[in-house]
Coordinates of C-alpha atoms in Angstrom, one line a residue:
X1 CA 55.6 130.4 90.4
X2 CA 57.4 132.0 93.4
X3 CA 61.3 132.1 94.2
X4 CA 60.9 129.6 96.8
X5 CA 59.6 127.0 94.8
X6 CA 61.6 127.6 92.1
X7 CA 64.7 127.1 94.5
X8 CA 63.1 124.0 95.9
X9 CA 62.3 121.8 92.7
X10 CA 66.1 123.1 91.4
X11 CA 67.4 121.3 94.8
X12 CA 64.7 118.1 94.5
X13 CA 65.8 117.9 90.8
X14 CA 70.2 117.9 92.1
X15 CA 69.5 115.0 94.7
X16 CA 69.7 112.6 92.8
X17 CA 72.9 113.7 90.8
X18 CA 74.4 114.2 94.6
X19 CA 72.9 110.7 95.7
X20 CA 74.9 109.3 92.4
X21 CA 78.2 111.1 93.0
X22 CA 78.1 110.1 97.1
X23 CA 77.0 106.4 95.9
X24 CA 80.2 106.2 93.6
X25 CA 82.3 107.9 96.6
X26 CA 81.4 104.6 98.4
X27 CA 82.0 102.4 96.2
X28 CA 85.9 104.0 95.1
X29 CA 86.0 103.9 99.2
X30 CA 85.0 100.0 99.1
X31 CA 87.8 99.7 96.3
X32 CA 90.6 101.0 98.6
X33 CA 89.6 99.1 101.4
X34 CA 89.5 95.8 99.2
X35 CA 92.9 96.9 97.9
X36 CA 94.1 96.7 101.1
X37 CA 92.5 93.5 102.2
X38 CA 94.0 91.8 99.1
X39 CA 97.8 92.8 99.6
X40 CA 97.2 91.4 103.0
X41 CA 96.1 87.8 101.6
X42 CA 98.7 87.7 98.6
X43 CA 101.6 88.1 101.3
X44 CA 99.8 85.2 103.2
X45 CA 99.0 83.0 99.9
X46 CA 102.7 83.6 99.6
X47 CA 104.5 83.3 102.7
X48 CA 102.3 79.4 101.6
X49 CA 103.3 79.1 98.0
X50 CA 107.4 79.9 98.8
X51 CA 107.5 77.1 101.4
X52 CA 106.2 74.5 99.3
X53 CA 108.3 75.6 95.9
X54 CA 111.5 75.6 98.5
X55 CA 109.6 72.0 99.8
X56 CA 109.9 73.2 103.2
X57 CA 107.2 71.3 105.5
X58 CA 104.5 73.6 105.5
X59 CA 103.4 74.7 109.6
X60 CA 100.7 73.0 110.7
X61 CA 97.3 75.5 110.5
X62 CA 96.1 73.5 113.8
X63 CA 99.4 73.4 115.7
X64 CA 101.8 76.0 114.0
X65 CA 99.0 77.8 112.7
X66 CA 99.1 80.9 115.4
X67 CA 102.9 81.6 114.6
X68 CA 102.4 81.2 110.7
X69 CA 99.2 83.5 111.4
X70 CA 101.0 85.9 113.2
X71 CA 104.6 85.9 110.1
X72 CA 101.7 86.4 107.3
X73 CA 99.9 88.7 109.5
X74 CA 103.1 91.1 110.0
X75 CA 103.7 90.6 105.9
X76 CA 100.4 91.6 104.6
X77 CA 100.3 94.8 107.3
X78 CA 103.2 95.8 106.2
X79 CA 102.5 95.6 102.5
X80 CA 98.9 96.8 103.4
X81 CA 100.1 100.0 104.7
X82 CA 101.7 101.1 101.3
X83 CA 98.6 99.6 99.5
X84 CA 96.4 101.0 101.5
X85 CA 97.5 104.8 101.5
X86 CA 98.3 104.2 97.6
X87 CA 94.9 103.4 96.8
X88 CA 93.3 106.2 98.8
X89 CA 95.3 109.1 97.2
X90 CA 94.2 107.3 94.0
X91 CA 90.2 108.4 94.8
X92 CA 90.7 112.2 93.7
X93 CA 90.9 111.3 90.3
X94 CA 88.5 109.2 88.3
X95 CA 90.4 105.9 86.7
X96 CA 89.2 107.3 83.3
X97 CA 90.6 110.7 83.4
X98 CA 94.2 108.8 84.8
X99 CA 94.2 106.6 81.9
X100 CA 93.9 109.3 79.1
X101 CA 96.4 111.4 81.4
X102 CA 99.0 109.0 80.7
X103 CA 98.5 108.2 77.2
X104 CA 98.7 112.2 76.8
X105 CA 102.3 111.8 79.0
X106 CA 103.5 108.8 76.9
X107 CA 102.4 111.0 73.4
X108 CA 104.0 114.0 74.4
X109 CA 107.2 113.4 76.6
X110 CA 110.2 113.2 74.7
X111 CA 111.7 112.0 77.7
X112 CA 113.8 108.8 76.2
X113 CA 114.0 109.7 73.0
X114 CA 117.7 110.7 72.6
X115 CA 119.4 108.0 70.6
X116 CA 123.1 107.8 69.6
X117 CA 124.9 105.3 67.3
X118 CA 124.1 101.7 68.2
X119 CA 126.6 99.2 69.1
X120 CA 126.5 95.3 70.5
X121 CA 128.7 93.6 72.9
X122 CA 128.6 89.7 73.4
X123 CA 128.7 88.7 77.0
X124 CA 130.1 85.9 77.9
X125 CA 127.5 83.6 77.9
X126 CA 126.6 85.1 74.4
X127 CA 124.2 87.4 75.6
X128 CA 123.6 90.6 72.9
X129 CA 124.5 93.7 75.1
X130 CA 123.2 96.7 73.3
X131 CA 124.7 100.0 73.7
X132 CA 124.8 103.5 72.3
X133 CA 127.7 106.1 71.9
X134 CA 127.1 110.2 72.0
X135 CA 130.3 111.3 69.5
X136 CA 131.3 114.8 70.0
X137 CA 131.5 115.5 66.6
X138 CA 127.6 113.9 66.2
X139 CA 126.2 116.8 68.3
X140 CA 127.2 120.2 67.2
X141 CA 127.3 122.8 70.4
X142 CA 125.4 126.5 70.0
X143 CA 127.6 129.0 69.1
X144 CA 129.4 131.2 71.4
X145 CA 126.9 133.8 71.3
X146 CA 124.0 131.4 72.8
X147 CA 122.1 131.6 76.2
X148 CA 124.2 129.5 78.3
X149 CA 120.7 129.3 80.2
X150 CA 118.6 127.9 77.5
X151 CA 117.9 124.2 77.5
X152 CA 119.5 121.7 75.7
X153 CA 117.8 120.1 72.6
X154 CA 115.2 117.5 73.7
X155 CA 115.5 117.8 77.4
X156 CA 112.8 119.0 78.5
X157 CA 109.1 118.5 76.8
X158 CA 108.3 122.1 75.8
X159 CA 104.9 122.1 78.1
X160 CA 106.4 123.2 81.6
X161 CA 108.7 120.1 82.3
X162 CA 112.0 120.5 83.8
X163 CA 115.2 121.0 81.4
X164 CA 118.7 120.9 81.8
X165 CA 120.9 123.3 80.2
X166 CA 123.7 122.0 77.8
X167 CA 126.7 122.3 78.0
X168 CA 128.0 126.3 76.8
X169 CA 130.5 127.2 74.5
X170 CA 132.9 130.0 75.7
X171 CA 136.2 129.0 76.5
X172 CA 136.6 129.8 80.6
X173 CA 138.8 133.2 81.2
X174 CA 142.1 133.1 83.6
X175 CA 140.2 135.7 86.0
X176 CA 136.8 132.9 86.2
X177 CA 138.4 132.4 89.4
X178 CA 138.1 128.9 91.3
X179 CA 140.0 126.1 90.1
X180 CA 139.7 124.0 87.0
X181 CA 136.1 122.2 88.3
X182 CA 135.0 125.1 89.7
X183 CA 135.3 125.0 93.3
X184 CA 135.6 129.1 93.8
X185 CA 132.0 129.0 92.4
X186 CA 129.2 129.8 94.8
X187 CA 128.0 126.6 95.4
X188 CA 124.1 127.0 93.4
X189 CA 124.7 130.4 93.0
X190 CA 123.3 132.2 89.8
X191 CA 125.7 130.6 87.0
X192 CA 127.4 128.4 88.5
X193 CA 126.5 125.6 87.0
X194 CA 127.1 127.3 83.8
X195 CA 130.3 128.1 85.3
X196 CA 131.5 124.1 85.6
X197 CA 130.5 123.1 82.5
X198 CA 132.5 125.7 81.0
X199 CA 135.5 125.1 82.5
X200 CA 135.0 121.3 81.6
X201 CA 134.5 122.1 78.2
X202 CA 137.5 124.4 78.0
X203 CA 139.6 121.1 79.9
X204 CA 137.8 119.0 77.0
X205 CA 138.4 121.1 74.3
X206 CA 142.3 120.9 75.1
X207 CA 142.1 117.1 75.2
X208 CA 140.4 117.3 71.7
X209 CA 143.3 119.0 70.2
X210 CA 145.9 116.5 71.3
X211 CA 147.0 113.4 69.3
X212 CA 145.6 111.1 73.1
X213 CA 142.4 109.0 72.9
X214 CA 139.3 110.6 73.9
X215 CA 138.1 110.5 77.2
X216 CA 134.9 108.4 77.4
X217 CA 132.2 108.9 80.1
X218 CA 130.1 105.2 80.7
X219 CA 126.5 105.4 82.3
X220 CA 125.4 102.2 84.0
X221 CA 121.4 102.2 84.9
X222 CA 119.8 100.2 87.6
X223 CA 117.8 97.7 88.7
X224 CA 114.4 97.5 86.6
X225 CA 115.1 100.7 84.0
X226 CA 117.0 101.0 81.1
X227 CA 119.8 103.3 79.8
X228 CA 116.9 105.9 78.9
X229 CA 116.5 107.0 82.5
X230 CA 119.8 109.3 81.9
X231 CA 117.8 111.5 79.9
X232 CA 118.5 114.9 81.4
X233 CA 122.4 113.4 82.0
X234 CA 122.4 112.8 78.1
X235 CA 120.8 116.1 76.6
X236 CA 123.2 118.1 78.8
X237 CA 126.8 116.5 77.8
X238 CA 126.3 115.6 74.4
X239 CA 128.4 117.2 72.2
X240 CA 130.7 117.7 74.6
X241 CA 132.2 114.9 75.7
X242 CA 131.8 110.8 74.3
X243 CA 129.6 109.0 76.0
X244 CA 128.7 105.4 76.2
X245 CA 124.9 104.6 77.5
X246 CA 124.5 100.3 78.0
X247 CA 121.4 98.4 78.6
X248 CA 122.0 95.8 81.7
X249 CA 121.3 91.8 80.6
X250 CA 117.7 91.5 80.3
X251 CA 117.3 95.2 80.1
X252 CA 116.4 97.8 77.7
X253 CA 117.2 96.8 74.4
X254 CA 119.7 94.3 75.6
X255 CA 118.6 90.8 74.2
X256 CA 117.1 89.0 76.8
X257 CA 119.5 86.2 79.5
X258 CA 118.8 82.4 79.4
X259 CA 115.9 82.1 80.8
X260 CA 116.2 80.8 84.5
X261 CA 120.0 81.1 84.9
X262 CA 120.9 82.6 87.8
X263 CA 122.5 86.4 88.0
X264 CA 125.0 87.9 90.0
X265 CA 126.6 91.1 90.4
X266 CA 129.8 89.7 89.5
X267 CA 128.3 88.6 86.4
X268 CA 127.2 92.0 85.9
X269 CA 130.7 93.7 86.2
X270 CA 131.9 91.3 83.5
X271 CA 128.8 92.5 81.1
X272 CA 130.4 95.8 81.5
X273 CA 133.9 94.8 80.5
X274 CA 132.8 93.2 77.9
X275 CA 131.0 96.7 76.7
X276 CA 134.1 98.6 77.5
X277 CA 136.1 96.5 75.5
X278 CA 133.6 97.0 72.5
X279 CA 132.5 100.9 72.8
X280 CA 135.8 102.6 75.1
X281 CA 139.2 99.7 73.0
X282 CA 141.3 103.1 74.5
X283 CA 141.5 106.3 75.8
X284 CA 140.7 106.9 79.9
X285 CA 137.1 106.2 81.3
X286 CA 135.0 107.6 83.8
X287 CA 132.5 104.9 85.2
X288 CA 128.9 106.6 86.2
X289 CA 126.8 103.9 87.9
X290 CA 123.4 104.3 89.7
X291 CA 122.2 101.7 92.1
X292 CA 122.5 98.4 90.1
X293 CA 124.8 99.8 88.1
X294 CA 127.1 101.1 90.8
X295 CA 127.3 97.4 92.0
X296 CA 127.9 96.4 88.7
X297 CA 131.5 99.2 88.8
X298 CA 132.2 98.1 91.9
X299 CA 132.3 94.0 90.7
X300 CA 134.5 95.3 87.5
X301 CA 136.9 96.9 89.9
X302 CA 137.0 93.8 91.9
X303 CA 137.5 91.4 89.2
X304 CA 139.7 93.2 87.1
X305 CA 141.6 95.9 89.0
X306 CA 144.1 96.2 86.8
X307 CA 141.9 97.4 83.9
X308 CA 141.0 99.9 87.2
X309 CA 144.6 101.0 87.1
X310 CA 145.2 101.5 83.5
X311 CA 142.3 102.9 82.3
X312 CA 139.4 104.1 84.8
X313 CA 140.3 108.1 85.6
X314 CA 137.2 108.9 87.7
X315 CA 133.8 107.1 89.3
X316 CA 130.6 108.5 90.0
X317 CA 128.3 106.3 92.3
X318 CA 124.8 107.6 92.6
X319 CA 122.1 106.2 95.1
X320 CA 124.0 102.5 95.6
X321 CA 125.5 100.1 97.9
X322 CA 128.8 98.5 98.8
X323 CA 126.8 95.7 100.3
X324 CA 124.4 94.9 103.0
X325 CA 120.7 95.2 101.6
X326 CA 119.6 92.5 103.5
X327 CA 118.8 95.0 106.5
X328 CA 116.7 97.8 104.0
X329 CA 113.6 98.7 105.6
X330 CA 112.1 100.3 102.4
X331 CA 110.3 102.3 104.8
X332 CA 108.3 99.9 106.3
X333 CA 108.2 98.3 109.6
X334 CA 111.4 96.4 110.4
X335 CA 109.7 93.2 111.6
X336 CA 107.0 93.7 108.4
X337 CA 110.0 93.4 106.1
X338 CA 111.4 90.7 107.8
X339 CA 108.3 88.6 107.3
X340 CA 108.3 89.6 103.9
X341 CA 112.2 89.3 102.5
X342 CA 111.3 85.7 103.7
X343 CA 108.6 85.3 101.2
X344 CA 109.4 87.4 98.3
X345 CA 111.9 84.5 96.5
X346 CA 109.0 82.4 96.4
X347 CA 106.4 84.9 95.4
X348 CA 108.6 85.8 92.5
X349 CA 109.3 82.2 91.7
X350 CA 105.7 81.6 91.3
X351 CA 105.0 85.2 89.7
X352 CA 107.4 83.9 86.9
X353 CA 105.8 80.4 86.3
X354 CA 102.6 82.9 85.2
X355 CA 104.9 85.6 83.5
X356 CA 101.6 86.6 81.0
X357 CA 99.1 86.7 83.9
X358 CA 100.9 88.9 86.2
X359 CA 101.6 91.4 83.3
X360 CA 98.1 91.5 82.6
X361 CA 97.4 92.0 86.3
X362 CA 100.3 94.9 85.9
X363 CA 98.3 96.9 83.5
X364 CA 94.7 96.2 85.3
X365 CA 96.1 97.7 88.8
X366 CA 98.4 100.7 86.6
X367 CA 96.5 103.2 89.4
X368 CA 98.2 101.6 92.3
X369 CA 101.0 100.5 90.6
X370 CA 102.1 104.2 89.7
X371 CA 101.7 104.9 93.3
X372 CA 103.9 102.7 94.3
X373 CA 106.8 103.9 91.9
X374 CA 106.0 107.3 92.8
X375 CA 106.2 107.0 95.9
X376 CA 109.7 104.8 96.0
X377 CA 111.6 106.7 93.7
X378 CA 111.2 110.1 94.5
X379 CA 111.7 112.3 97.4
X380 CA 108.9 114.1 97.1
X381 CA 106.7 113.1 94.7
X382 CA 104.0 115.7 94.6
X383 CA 106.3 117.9 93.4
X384 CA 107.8 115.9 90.5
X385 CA 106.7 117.0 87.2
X386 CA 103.7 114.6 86.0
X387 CA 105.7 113.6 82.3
X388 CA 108.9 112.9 84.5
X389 CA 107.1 110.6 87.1
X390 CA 105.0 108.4 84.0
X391 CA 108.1 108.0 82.3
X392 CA 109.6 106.6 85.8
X393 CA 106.9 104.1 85.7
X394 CA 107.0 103.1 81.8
X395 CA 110.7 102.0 82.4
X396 CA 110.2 99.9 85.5
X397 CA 107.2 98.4 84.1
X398 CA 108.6 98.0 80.7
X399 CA 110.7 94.7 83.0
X400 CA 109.0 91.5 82.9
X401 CA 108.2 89.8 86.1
X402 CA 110.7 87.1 85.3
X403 CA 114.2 89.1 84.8
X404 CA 112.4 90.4 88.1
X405 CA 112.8 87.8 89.7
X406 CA 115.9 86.6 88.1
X407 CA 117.8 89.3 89.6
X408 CA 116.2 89.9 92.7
X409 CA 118.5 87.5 94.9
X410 CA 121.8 89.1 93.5
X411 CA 121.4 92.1 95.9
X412 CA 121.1 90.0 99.3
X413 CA 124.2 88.6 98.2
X414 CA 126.0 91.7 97.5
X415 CA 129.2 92.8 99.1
X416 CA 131.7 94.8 97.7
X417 CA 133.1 96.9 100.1
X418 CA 136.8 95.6 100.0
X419 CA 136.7 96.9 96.0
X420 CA 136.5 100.2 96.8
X421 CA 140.0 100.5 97.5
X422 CA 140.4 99.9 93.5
X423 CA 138.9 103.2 93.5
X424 CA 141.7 105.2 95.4
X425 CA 143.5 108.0 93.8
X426 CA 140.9 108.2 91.3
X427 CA 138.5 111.4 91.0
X428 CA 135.2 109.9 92.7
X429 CA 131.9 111.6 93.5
X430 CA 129.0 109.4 95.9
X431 CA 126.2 111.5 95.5
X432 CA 122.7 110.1 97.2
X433 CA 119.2 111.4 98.1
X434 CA 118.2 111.7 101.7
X435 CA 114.5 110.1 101.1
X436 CA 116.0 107.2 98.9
X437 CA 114.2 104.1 100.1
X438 CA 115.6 101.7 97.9
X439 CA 119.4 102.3 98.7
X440 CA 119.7 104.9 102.0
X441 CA 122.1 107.6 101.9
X442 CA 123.9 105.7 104.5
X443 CA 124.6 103.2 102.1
X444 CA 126.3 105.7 100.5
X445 CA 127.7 107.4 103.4
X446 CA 129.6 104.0 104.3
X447 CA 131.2 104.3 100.6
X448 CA 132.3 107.8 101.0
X449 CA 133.7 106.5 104.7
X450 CA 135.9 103.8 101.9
X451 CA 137.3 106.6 99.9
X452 CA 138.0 109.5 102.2
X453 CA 139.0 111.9 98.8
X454 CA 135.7 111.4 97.2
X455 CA 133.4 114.0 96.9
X456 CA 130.5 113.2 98.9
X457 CA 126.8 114.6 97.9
X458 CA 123.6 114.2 99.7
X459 CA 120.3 115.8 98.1
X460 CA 117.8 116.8 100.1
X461 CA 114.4 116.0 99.5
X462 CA 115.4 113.9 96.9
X463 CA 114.6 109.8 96.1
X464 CA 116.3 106.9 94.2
X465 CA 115.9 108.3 91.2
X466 CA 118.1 111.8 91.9
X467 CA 118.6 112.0 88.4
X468 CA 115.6 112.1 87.3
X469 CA 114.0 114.2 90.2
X470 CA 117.1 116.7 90.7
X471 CA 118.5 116.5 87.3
X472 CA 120.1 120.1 87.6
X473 CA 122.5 119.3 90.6
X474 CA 123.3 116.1 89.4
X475 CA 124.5 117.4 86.3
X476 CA 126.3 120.1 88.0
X477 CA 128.4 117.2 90.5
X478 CA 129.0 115.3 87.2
X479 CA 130.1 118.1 85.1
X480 CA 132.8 118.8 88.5
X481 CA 133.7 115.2 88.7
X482 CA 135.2 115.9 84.8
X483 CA 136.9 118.6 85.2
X484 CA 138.8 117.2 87.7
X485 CA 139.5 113.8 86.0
X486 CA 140.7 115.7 82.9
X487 CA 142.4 118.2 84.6
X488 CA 144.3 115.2 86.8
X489 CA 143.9 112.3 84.7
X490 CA 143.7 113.4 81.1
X491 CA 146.1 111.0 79.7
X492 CA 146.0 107.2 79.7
X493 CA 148.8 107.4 81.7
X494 CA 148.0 105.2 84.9
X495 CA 146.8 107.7 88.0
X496 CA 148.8 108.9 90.8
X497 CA 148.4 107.2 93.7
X498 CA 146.7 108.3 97.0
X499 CA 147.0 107.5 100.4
X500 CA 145.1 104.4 102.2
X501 CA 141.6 105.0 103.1
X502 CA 141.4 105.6 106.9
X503 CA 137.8 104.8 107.0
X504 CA 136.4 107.7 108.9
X505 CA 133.1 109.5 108.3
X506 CA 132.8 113.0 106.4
X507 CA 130.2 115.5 106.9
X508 CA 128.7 115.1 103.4
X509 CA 128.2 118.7 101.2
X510 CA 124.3 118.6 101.1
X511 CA 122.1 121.3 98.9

């Protein structure tokens, strides 16, 4: 037999395995366009379904039916844009292959798995609040003769994901230069973050050896994750400093609220009293709060400020809001988010009433689903690590629709930008992302613009979830936020007090 037919009855022989692979093309191409087509009918099944649980008189299809055409049309383009794009990245990888890609993540990340000693708080409507606390004396450093470089125990999980170096153990020398939180530092220059955390641990080591309370540093997580998403945070100060790490109501390992009752951020900020009461009875604090849980520091200061006065020393406020949500484009059309803010109480309403549906329907549609957190809370999400972006999504999916929906209207109606002032003569860092969709670094731009002494951080290329995507720098703006509180504040003795905040707008320090 010749060459040339040889050749010929190989290629007869592969058309039908290229006919199979081109037919399953176009039917993962029929997929995403049905995708898309659905997100546009649930917006207009529920821009229906939310008027008649409000019992608002439902338009008329015959005489309002262009202008309710028109609101639902707006609503499902706008969610059909997301769903759309979502579902077509999702056709490079076969379903299969995705699902055994994140069981592998789940198996092998350790991201989550620091634990501390357990403690419960009782809210005031007896809720079970459950904390954990990072002693010191729990987590022994490395010796002095260490790689400051290497990474702290369990960061990172040993198969190329990031790491975050702990906190070293020389004491800093007079010539280091700089002052105590290292300011004459090269800003991201080789060491430097080395640098800060061992002048902190020099300012903490000090504190140790005096007869005052210890200082205690408490994390607050946000909306839809759980105390576990200050992983890197975590592996990187303890040992060094206490911590306290809470699970919001209906969070975590929190017990869950009454079912139905309305929450509020206020309601929040007296959670966290509660839990400072419990875990922190003395000693100076230094409140860390990250989107929901920055709200939730800013409703504590409001409600009890003189608690602010005694006993908070410094506050970090990462990727949050003094108020005004309501206008949050979420990257998508303005008048497409319009339409749909109207609708989304209702949706979630009903959503709720079918609590074990919807989860079901949460793990059928995991593909788009993990495009959708990828894509809100990170910067740039091609670039996060794979184990960092699946454990993302198995803590905002680990929150059932209903505590969803319970706490969803809480933000519309959040405005606390007259508590900052509580916040005045205190050591404060805003630190924000300047691709965060949830909670825009102008948010965090108007808090800086409140408290004119804060240190005020924007990272670029970064998302909502800066600690998770930039865990490096945001460890190093922390670890320079406590060297300044204990340096300043490292007594209970109440702060010194500052001058009025004037209101006007810094350049932020960006990296």
């Amino acid at each position: 037999m010749s060459d040339d037919s040889k050749a010929q009855r190989g290629a007869q022989r592969a058309q039908p395995a290229q006919q199979g692979q081109r037919a399953q093309q176009a039917l993962q191409a029929v997929g995403a366009v049905q995708t898309a087509r659905s997100a546009w009918r649930t917006a207009a099944a529920a821009a229906e379904g939310a008027a008649e649980l409000s019992g608002a008189p439902q338009p008329s299809r015959a005489v309002g039916g262009a202008d309710w055409t028109r609101r639902a049309g707006v609503a499902g383009a706008a969610l059909g844009v997301v769903a759309a794009g979502v579902a077509l990245e999702r056709l490079t990888v076969h379903r299969a292959v995705r699902r055994k890609a994140r069981l592998a993540l789940d198996a092998a990340g350790p991201y989550g798995t620091l634990r501390g000693t357990p403690g419960r708080a009782r809210a005031e409507d007896g809720t079970e609040l459950y904390y954990e606390i990072d002693e010191p004396a729990d987590f022994p450093l490395p010796p002095a003769s260490a790689d400051a470089a290497a990474a702290a125990t369990g960061s990172g999980d040993g198969l190329g994901g990031p790491e975050v170096s702990p906190v070293p153990l020389p004491e800093p020398s007079s010539e280091a230069g700089g002052g105590a939180d290292g300011e004459g530092a090269e800003a991201g220059g080789p060491g430097a973050a080395a640098g800060y955390w061992a002048r902190l641990l020099g300012l903490l080591r000090g504190r140790s050896r005096s007869a005052a309370a210890p200082l205690t540093v408490v994390f607050s997580h946000g909306y839809c994750l759980s105390q576990d998403v200050w992983h890197f945070q975590r592996a990187a100060l303890r040992g060094a400093v206490r911590c306290v790490y809470w699970d919001q109501r209906s969070h975590g390992r929190s017990a869950r609220a009454p079912a139905g009752e309305p929450v509020s951020i206020d309601l929040l900020g007296r959670d966290l009293k509660a839990v400072l009461d419990a875990a922190a009875p003395e000693g100076p604090v230094v409140l860390v709060g990250h989107s929901m849980g920055g709200m939730t520091v800013m409703a504590l200061a409001e409600q009890f400020p003189e608690y602010v006065a005694e006993r908070v020393a410094g506050v970090a406020l990462l990727g949050t809001s003094a108020g005004g949500l309501a206008e949050v484009t979420y990257g998508l059309p303005a008048a497409g988010v319009r339409a749909v803010r109207r609708v989304v109480p209702g949706v979630l309403r009903a959503l709720a009433a079918q609590s074990e549906l919807v989860e079901r329907g949460r793990r059928a549609t995991a593909d788009l689903f993990a495009g959708v957190v990828k894509r809100y809370s990170f910067g740039s999400p091609r670039e996060v690590d794979p184990g960092v972006a699946r454990f993302a999504e198995r803590l905002i999916e680990s929150v059932p629709v209903d505590v969803v929906a319970e706490f969803y209207p809480a933000f519309a109606e959040h405005e606390k930008t007259t508590a900052l002032a509580a916040f005045d003569g205190r050591s404060v860092l805003v630190l924000a992302g300047d691709r965060d969709l949830m909670t825009p670094s102008e948010h965090s731009e108007q808090i800086a613009a409140a408290l004119p002494d804060a240190a005020f951080v924007i990272l670029e290329a970064t998302g909502h979830l800066a600690m998770l995507e930039r865990p490096e720098p945001v460890n190093e703006h922390l670890a320079r936020l406590l060297a300044r509180t204990i340096r300043t504040h490292g007594s209970t003795a109440p702060p010194a007090s500052a001058p009025a905040s004037t209101g006007s707008v810094r350049r932020p320090f960006r990296r």
